[in-house]
Short mmCIF file of C-alpha atoms in Angstrom, two decimals:
data_model
loop_
_atom_site.label_atom_id
_atom_site.label_comp_id
_atom_site.label_asym_id
_atom_site.label_seq_id
_atom_site.Cartn_x
_atom_site.Cartn_y
_atom_site.Cartn_z
CA UNK A 1 19.76 0.71 3.52
CA UNK A 2 15.96 1.07 3.99
CA UNK A 3 14.88 1.83 7.35
CA UNK A 4 11.13 1.90 6.15
CA UNK A 5 11.26 -1.82 5.38
CA UNK A 6 13.42 -2.69 8.39
CA UNK A 7 10.94 -0.92 10.60
CA UNK A 8 8.04 -2.98 8.95
CA UNK A 9 10.28 -6.29 9.84
CA UNK A 10 10.63 -5.00 13.32
CA UNK A 11 7.01 -4.21 13.70
CA UNK A 12 6.11 -7.78 12.41
CA UNK A 13 8.62 -9.21 14.70
CA UNK A 14 7.04 -7.61 17.77
CA UNK A 15 3.69 -8.44 16.61
CA UNK A 16 4.64 -11.93 16.34
CA UNK A 17 6.16 -11.66 20.10
CA UNK A 18 3.09 -10.74 21.42
CA UNK A 19 1.26 -13.61 20.04
CA UNK A 20 3.79 -15.84 21.39
CA UNK A 21 5.73 -16.49 18.34
CA UNK A 22 9.67 -16.22 18.00
CA UNK A 23 10.07 -15.54 14.60
CA UNK A 24 13.19 -14.09 12.78
CA UNK A 25 13.60 -11.38 10.39
CA UNK A 26 14.09 -13.90 7.75
CA UNK A 27 10.74 -15.89 8.77
CA UNK A 28 9.10 -12.69 8.66
CA UNK A 29 10.33 -11.93 5.51
CA UNK A 30 8.93 -15.45 4.16
CA UNK A 31 5.72 -14.74 5.47
CA UNK A 32 4.96 -11.15 4.21
CA UNK A 33 4.78 -9.04 1.12
CA UNK A 34 8.14 -7.69 1.64
CA UNK A 35 10.19 -9.40 -1.76
CA UNK A 36 13.78 -7.47 -1.37
CA UNK A 37 16.21 -9.36 0.71
CA UNK A 38 17.39 -7.30 3.70
CA UNK A 39 20.52 -6.81 3.78
CA UNK A 40 22.76 -7.18 6.98
CA UNK A 41 22.21 -3.45 8.25
CA UNK A 42 18.64 -4.11 7.72
CA UNK A 43 18.56 -7.03 9.70
CA UNK A 44 20.53 -5.74 12.35
CA UNK A 45 18.22 -2.20 12.68
CA UNK A 46 15.17 -4.85 12.76
CA UNK A 47 16.61 -6.81 15.47
CA UNK A 48 17.70 -4.12 17.53
CA UNK A 49 14.17 -2.40 17.48
CA UNK A 50 12.51 -5.41 18.42
CA UNK A 51 14.64 -6.68 21.09
CA UNK A 52 14.88 -3.11 22.55
CA UNK A 53 11.20 -3.29 22.81
CA UNK A 54 11.49 -6.87 24.29
CA UNK A 55 13.75 -5.26 27.17
CA UNK A 56 12.31 -2.09 27.75
CA UNK A 57 8.24 -3.41 27.26
CA UNK A 58 7.05 -2.40 30.74
CA UNK A 59 8.46 1.27 30.28
CA UNK A 60 7.49 1.40 26.68
CA UNK A 61 3.78 0.52 27.71
CA UNK A 62 3.53 3.09 30.30
CA UNK A 63 4.42 6.02 28.11
CA UNK A 64 1.80 4.54 25.79
CA UNK A 65 -0.69 3.80 28.80
CA UNK A 66 -0.52 7.52 29.97
CA UNK A 67 -0.71 9.12 26.86
CA UNK A 68 -3.44 6.52 25.36
CA UNK A 69 -6.27 8.75 27.23
CA UNK A 70 -9.52 6.53 28.03
CA UNK A 71 -7.96 3.32 26.51
CA UNK A 72 -5.94 0.72 28.36
CA UNK A 73 -3.06 -1.45 26.60
CA UNK A 74 -5.33 -4.78 26.54
CA UNK A 75 -8.13 -2.46 24.30
CA UNK A 76 -5.58 -1.34 21.76
CA UNK A 77 -5.69 -3.29 18.56
CA UNK A 78 -2.51 -5.50 18.23
CA UNK A 79 -1.10 -4.17 15.32
CA UNK A 80 -1.52 -0.53 16.37
CA UNK A 81 0.15 -1.42 19.72
CA UNK A 82 3.23 -3.35 17.90
CA UNK A 83 3.60 -0.04 15.70
CA UNK A 84 3.33 1.90 19.06
CA UNK A 85 6.05 0.39 20.91
CA UNK A 86 8.17 0.39 18.03
CA UNK A 87 7.97 3.95 17.54
CA UNK A 88 7.99 4.75 21.39
CA UNK A 89 11.06 2.72 21.47
CA UNK A 90 12.73 4.77 19.01
CA UNK A 91 11.68 7.96 20.37
CA UNK A 92 12.78 7.21 23.80
CA UNK A 93 16.18 5.15 22.92
CA UNK A 94 17.08 5.66 19.47
CA UNK A 95 19.09 8.94 19.17
CA UNK A 96 20.00 8.13 15.66
CA UNK A 97 16.37 8.50 15.16
CA UNK A 98 14.41 11.84 14.99
CA UNK A 99 11.58 12.06 17.04
CA UNK A 100 9.41 12.98 13.84
CA UNK A 101 10.75 10.49 11.67
CA UNK A 102 9.69 7.77 14.06
CA UNK A 103 6.04 9.37 14.30
CA UNK A 104 5.59 9.66 10.54
CA UNK A 105 7.12 6.13 9.62
CA UNK A 106 4.43 4.67 12.50
CA UNK A 107 1.84 6.68 11.14
CA UNK A 108 2.61 5.31 7.53
CA UNK A 109 2.57 1.58 9.17
CA UNK A 110 -0.74 2.14 10.67
CA UNK A 111 -1.91 3.46 7.37
CA UNK A 112 -0.72 0.37 5.73
CA UNK A 113 -1.46 -2.32 8.56
CA UNK A 114 -3.81 -0.88 11.00
CA UNK A 115 -7.90 -0.41 10.96
CA UNK A 116 -9.55 2.29 9.10
CA UNK A 117 -8.76 5.03 11.68
CA UNK A 118 -5.36 3.60 13.17
CA UNK A 119 -3.05 6.23 11.80
CA UNK A 120 -4.89 8.58 13.66
CA UNK A 121 -5.19 6.74 16.66
CA UNK A 122 -1.28 6.29 16.36
CA UNK A 123 -0.28 9.91 15.37
CA UNK A 124 -2.41 11.47 18.44
CA UNK A 125 -0.72 8.92 20.99
CA UNK A 126 2.98 9.59 19.17
CA UNK A 127 2.31 13.42 19.34
CA UNK A 128 1.71 13.21 23.15
CA UNK A 129 4.51 11.03 23.75
CA UNK A 130 6.61 13.67 21.67
CA UNK A 131 4.92 16.78 23.80
CA UNK A 132 6.09 14.61 26.83
CA UNK A 133 9.57 14.21 25.86
CA UNK A 134 10.15 17.74 25.00
CA UNK A 135 8.77 18.89 28.19
CA UNK A 136 11.06 16.46 30.17
CA UNK A 137 14.24 18.07 28.27
#
């Protein structure tokens, strides 16, 4: 199973939902450059991430807002916000995903799909969330 591909699909699902769409993993695959079919585990992981984001959206956005100094949620680019939401969900609620892995995967998605400086922005916010989580433990 490729969790990287599953995260990409999850990010695209979160993005689609942000814009009012109701895509499925299969629909996302049809619209994207991903040409490998997802296996059942990858689809389940993608849906678990996207649905987890939807269920905990207020808590996730609060974490992002607190750590996005001088940025409101409304000012964050939609792609960057979708990437951040998936990563913060993983950091907060997925015990099977190391915090460092969630950050690294998010930075890679930001490099591929975000703007010129998105990866730096995403890395900064997620680094601050990670520090906050470490202080809470």
